[in-house]
Coordinates of C-alpha atoms and ligand atoms in Angstrom, one line a residue:
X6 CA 87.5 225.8 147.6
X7 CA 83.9 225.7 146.4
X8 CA 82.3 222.8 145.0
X9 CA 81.9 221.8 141.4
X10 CA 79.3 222.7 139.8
X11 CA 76.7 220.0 139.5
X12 CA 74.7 221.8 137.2
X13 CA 77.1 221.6 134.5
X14 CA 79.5 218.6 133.0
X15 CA 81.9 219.2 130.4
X16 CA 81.9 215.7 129.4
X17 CA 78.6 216.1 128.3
X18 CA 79.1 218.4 125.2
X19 CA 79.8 215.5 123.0
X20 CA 82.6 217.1 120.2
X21 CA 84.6 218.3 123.7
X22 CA 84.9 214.5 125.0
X23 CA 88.9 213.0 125.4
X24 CA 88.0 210.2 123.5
X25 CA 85.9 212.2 120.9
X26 CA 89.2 214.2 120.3
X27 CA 91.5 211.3 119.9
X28 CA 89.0 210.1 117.2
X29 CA 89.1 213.2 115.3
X30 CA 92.9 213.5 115.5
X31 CA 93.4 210.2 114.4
X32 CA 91.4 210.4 111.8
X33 CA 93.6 213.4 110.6
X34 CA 96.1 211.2 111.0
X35 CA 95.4 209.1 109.4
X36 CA 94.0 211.3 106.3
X37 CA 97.4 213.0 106.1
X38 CA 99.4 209.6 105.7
X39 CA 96.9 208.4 103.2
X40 CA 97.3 211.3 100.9
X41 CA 99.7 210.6 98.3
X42 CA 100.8 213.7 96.5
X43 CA 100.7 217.4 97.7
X44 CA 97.6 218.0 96.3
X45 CA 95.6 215.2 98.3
X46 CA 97.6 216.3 101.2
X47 CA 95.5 219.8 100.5
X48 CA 92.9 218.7 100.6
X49 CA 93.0 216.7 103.9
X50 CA 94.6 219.9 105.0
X51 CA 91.4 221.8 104.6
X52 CA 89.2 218.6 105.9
X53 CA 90.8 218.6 109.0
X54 CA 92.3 222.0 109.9
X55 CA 90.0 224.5 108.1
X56 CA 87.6 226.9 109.7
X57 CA 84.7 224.1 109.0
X58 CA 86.8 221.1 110.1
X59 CA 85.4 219.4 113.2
X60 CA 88.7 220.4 115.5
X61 CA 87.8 223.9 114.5
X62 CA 84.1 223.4 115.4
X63 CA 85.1 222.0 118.7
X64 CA 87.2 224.5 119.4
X65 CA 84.1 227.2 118.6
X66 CA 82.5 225.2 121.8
X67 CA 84.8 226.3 124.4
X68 CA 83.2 229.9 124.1
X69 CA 80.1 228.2 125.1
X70 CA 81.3 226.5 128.2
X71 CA 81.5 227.6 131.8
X72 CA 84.7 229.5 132.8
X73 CA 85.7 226.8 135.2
X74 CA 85.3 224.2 132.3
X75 CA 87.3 226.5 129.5
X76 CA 90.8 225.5 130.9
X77 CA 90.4 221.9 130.9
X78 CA 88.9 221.9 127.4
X79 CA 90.5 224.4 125.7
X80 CA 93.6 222.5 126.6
X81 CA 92.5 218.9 125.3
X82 CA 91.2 221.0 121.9
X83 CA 94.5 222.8 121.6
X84 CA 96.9 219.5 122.3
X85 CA 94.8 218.0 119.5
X86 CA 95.0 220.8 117.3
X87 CA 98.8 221.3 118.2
X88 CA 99.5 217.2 117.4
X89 CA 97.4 217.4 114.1
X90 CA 99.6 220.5 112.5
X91 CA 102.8 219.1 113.1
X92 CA 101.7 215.5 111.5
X93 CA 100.4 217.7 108.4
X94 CA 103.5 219.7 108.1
X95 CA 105.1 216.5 108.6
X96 CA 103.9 215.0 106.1
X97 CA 104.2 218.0 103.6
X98 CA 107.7 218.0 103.7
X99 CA 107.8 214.3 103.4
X100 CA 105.5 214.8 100.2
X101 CA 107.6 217.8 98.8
X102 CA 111.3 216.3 99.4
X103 CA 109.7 212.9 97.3
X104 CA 108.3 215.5 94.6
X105 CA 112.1 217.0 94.1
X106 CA 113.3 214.2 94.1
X107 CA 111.2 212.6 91.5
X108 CA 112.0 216.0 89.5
X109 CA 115.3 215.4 89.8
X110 CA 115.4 212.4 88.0
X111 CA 112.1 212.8 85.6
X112 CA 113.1 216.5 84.3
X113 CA 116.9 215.6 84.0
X114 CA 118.7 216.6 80.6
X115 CA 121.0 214.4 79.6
X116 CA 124.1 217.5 78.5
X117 CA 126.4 214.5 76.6
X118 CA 123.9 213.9 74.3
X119 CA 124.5 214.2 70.4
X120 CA 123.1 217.7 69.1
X121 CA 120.6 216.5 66.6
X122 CA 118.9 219.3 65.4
X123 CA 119.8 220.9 61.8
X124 CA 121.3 224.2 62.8
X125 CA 119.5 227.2 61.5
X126 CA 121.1 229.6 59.0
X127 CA 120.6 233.2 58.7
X128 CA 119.5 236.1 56.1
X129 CA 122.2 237.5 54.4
X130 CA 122.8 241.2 55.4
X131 CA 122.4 242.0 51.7
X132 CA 119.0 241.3 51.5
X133 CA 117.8 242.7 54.3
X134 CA 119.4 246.0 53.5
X135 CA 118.1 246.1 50.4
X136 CA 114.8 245.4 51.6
X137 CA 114.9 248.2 54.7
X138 CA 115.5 250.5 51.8
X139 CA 112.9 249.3 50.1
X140 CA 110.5 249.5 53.1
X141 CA 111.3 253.1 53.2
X142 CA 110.0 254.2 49.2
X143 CA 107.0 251.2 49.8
X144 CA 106.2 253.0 52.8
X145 CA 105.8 256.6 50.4
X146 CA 103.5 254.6 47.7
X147 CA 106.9 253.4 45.6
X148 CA 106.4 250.1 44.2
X149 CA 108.8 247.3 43.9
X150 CA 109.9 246.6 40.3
X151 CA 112.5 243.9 39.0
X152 CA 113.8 243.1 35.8
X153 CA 115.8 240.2 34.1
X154 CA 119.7 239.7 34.9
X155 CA 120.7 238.3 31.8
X156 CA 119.6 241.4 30.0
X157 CA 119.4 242.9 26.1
X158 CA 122.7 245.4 25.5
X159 CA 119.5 247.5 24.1
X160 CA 118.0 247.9 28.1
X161 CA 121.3 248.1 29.3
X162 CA 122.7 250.8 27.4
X163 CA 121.1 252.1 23.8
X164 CA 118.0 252.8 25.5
X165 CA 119.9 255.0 28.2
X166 CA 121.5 256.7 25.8
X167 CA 125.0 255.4 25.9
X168 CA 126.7 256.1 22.4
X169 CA 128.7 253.0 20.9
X170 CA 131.5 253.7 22.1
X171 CA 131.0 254.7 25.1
X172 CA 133.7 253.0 26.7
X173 CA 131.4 251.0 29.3
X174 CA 130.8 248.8 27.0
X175 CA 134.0 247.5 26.6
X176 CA 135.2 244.4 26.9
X177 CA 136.8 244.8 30.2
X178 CA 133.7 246.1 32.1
X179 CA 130.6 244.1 30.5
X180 CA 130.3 240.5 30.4
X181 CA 129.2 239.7 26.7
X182 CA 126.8 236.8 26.6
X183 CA 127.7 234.5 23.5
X184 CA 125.4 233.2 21.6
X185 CA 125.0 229.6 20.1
X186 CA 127.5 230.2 17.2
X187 CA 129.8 231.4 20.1
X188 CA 129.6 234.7 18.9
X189 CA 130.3 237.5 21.7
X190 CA 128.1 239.8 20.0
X191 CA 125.3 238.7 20.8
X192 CA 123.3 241.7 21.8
X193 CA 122.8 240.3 25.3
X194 CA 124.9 241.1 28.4
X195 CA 125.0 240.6 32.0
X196 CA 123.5 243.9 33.3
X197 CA 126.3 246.2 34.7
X198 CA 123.8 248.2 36.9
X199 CA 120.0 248.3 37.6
X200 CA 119.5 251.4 35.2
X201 CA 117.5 249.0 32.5
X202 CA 114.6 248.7 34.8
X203 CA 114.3 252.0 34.8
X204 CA 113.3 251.8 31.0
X205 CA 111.7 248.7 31.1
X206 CA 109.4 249.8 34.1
X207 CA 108.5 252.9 31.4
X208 CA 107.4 250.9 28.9
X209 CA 105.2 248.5 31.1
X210 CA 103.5 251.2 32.7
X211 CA 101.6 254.6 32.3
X212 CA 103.0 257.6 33.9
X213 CA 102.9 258.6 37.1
X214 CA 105.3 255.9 38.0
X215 CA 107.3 255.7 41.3
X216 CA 109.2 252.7 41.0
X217 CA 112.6 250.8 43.5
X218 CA 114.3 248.4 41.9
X219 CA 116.9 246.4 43.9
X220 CA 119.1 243.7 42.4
X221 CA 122.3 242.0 40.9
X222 CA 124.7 243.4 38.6
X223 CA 127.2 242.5 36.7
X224 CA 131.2 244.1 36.4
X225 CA 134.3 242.1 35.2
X226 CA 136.1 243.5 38.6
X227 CA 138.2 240.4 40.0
X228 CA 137.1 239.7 43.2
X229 CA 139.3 241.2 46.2
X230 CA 139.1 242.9 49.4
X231 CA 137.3 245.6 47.9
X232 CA 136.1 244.7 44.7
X233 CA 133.6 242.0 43.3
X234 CA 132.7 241.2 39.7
X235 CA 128.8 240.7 40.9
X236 CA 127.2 243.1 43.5
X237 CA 123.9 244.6 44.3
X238 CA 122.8 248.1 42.9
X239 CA 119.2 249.9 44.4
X240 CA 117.8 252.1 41.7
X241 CA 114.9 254.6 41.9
X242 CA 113.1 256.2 39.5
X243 CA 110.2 258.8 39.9
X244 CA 108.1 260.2 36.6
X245 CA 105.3 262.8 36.8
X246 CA 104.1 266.1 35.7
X247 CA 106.4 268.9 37.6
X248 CA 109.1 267.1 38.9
X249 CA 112.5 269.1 39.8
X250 CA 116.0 268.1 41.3
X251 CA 114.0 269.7 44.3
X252 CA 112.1 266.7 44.9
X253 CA 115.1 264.2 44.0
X254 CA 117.3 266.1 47.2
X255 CA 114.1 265.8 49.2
X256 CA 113.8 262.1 48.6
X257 CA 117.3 261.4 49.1
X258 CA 117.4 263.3 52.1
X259 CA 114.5 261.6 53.5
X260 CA 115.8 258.1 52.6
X261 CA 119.2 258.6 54.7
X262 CA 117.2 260.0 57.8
X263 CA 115.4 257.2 57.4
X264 CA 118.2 254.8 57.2
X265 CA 120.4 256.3 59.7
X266 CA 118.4 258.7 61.6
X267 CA 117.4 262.2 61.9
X268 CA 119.0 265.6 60.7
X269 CA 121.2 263.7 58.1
X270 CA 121.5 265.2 54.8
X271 CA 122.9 264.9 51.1
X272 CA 125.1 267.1 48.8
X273 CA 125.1 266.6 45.1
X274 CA 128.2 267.1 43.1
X275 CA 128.2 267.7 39.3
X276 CA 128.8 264.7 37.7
X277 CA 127.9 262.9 33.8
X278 CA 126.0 259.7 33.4
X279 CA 124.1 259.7 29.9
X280 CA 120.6 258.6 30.9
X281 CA 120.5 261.7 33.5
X282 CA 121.0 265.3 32.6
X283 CA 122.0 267.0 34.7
X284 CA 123.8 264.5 36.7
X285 CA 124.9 264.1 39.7
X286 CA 127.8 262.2 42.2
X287 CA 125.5 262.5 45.8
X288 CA 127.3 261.6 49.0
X289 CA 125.5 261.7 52.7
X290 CA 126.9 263.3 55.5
X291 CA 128.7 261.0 57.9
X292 CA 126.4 259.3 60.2
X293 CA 129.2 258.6 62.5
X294 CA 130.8 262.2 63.0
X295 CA 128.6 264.2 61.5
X296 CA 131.3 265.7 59.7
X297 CA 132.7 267.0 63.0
X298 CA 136.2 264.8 61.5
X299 CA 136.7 267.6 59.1
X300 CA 140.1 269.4 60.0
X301 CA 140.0 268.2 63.6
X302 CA 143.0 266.0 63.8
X303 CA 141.8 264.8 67.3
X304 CA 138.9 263.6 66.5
X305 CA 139.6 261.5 63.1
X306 CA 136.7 259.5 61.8
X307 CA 137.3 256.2 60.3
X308 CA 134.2 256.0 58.8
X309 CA 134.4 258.5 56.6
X310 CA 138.4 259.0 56.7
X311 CA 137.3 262.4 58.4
X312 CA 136.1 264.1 54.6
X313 CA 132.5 264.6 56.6
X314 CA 130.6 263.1 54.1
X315 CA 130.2 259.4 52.5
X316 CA 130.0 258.6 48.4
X317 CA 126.8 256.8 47.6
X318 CA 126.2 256.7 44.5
X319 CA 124.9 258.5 40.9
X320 CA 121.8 260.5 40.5
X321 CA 120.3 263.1 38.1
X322 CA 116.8 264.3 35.9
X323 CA 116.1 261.5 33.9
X324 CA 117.6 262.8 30.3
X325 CA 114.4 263.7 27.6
X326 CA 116.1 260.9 25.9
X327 CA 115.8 258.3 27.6
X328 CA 111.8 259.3 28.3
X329 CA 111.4 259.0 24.5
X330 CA 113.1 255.5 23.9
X331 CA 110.2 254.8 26.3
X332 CA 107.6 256.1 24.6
X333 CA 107.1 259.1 27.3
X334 CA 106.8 263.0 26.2
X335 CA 109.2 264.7 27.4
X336 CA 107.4 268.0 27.1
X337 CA 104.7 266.8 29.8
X338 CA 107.0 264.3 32.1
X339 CA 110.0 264.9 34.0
X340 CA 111.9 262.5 36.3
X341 CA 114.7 262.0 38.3
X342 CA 116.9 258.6 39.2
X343 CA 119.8 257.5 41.4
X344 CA 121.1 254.6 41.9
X345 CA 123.8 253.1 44.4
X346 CA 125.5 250.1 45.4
X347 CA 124.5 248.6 48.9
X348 CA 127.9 246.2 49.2
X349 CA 130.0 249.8 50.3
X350 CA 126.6 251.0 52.8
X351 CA 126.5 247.6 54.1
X352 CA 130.6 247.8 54.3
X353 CA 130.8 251.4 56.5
X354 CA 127.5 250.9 58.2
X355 CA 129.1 247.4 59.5
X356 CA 132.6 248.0 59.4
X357 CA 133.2 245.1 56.9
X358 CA 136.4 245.3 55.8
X359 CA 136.5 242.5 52.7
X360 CA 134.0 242.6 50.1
X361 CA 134.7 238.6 49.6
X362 CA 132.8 237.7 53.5
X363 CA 130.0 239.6 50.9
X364 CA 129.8 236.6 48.8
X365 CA 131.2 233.9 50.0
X366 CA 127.6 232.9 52.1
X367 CA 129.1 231.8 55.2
X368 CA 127.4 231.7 57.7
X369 CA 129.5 232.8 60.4
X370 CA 129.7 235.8 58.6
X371 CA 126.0 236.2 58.0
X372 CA 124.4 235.0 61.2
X373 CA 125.8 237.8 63.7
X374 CA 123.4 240.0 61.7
X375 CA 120.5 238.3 63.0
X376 CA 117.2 237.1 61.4
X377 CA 115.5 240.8 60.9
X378 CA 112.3 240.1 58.3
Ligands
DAH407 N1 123.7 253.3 36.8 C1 124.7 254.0 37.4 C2 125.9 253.1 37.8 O1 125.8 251.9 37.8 C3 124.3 254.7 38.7 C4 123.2 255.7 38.5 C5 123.6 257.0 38.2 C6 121.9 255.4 38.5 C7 122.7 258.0 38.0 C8 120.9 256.3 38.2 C9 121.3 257.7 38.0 O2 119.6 256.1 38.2 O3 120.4 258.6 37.8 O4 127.0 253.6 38.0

């Protein structure tokens, strides 16, 4: 065996001593069981075990020492080292098991607890229907007109040419507003459809005018599964220099593809309303089947009881008529209407089957159509 060499002793490189060791793993020791949360416990972590903490600098030494020194002092560094990691990672999971269980109890939700918040309602289906469609004619530079419910008979019928007799005025399909005497003829009604705005709109305003006018009207229809004596009609109207039934099929058309998607179309079926001439019944072509229902027993098409196309509503050039009860010359204007009722889209585009969950407002019936604005 050779001797030790005198030249050099370990103890004198003052961070390697025993008792310099003890003193700097005891005061990680002692750091760790003073921190009180996690993030104390961090920072003690980086204090004492990070690549500037003086265990980590002593441990830099050893490379400096003679090989027959490195043993013995790499192993007092590394038993510190070694007995200051486990005390940290003891005490991190003494610090994280009191953290859950302090969750435990501070984030607890008490589930038997009374409700106490006012439950929110919905948009009725009706409304938002009426204003995707409107959406769709704002979105070509229509604009939104409205006119009054309670409405004069002269709006609701003289004005679009319906004679006297003309047996929509009867009794059994207008309500008559009385009047203070309690006189039913008044000259004031509950409008039966949205046409009036149509004339008032042409009296307000100048031609060009591209008008939508959605709204409640009036029929005295008891109310069952399929009928109601108030439901919601969307008229359009367009006036300008030029205009042909050309443009009216090109508007419908792009008013269905826009409600129920591309390369659906519109027929037009001759038909007589008196504020339109011609007229016309139009119908879109089933969105469901695309009219692939029509004399193909095996694949029947309750949407549209396999006929290929859906009713809609009326439509037609507005009649010279009607353009001069509002003051407009016929001989430089020409316009087309239509109108419709939204209850029966809202009915075959939902499968509704009773008009009366229509107008009842309940909101289990309304809510499952969600709160689109
Ligand atoms: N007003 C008609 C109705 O309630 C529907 C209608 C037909 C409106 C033709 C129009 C039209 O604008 O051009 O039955």
């Amino acid at each position: 065996m050779s001797a030790p060499n005198k030249s050099y002793d370990p103890v004198e490189v003052e961070a390697l001593k025993p008792e310099e060791l003890e003193r700097l793993r005891d005061e990680a020791f002692a750091a760790f069981a003073a921190a009180a949360d996690l993030a104390a416990l961090h920072e003690a972590k980086i204090a004492h075990t990070g690549p500037t903490s003086p265990l980590s600098l002593a441990n830099r030494e050893i490379g400096a020492l003679p090989p027959q020194a490195k043993a013995e002092a790499g192993k007092r560094v590394g038993m510190a080292r070694g007995a200051v990691s486990k005390a940290l990672a003891a005490r991190q999971a003494e610090l994280e098991a009191e953290r859950d269980a302090r969750v435990l109890v501070e984030e607890a939700v008490d589930v038997t607890l009374a409700y106490d918040r006012a439950p929110a309602g919905a948009r009725h289906p009706l409304t938002t229907l009426s204003e995707r469609i409107e959406d769709v004619f704002v979105a070509m530079g229509y604009e939104v007109a409205e006119g009054p419910e309670v409405e004069a008979e002269w709006f609701n019928f003289d004005a679009l040419n319906f004679e006297p007799d003309h047996p929509a005025r009867a009794m059994q399909d207008t309500f008559f507003v009385q009047d203070k005497q309690g006189k039913a003829d008044s000259g004031v009604v509950l409008r039966t459809h949205t046409s009036p705005v149509q004339v008032r709109t042409m009296i307000d305003r100048e031609p060009p005018v591209y008008v939508i006018c959605p709204g409640r009207v009036y029929r005295t229809d008891e109310l069952d599964a399929t009928h109601t004596p108030v439901f919601t009609q969307v008229e359009l109207l367009a006036i300008d220099e030029g205009l042909t039934m050309a443009d009216l099929k090109g508007t419908l058309d792009h008013m269905v593809q826009a409600l129920f998607g591309t390369g659906m179309s519109t027929r037009l079926r001759p038909n007589y309303f008196p504020f339109t001439e011609p007229s016309a019944e139009m119908d879109m072509q089933c969105y469901v089947c695309r009219g692939e229902s029509v004399g193909n027993p095996d694949r029947p098409c309750r949407t549209c009881s396999s006929e290929g196309w859906i009713e809609l509503g009326g439509c037609g050039m507005v009649n010279p008529r009607v353009l001069i009860a509002a003051g407009i010359d016929p001989e430089k204007y020409s316009g087309f209407a239509f109108g419709f009722g939204i209850e029966r889209m809202l009915m075959f585009r939902h499968n509704v089957e009773d008009m009366r969950d229509m107008v009842e407002g309940d909101v289990r019936f309304t809510r499952p159509f969600g709160m689109e604005i």
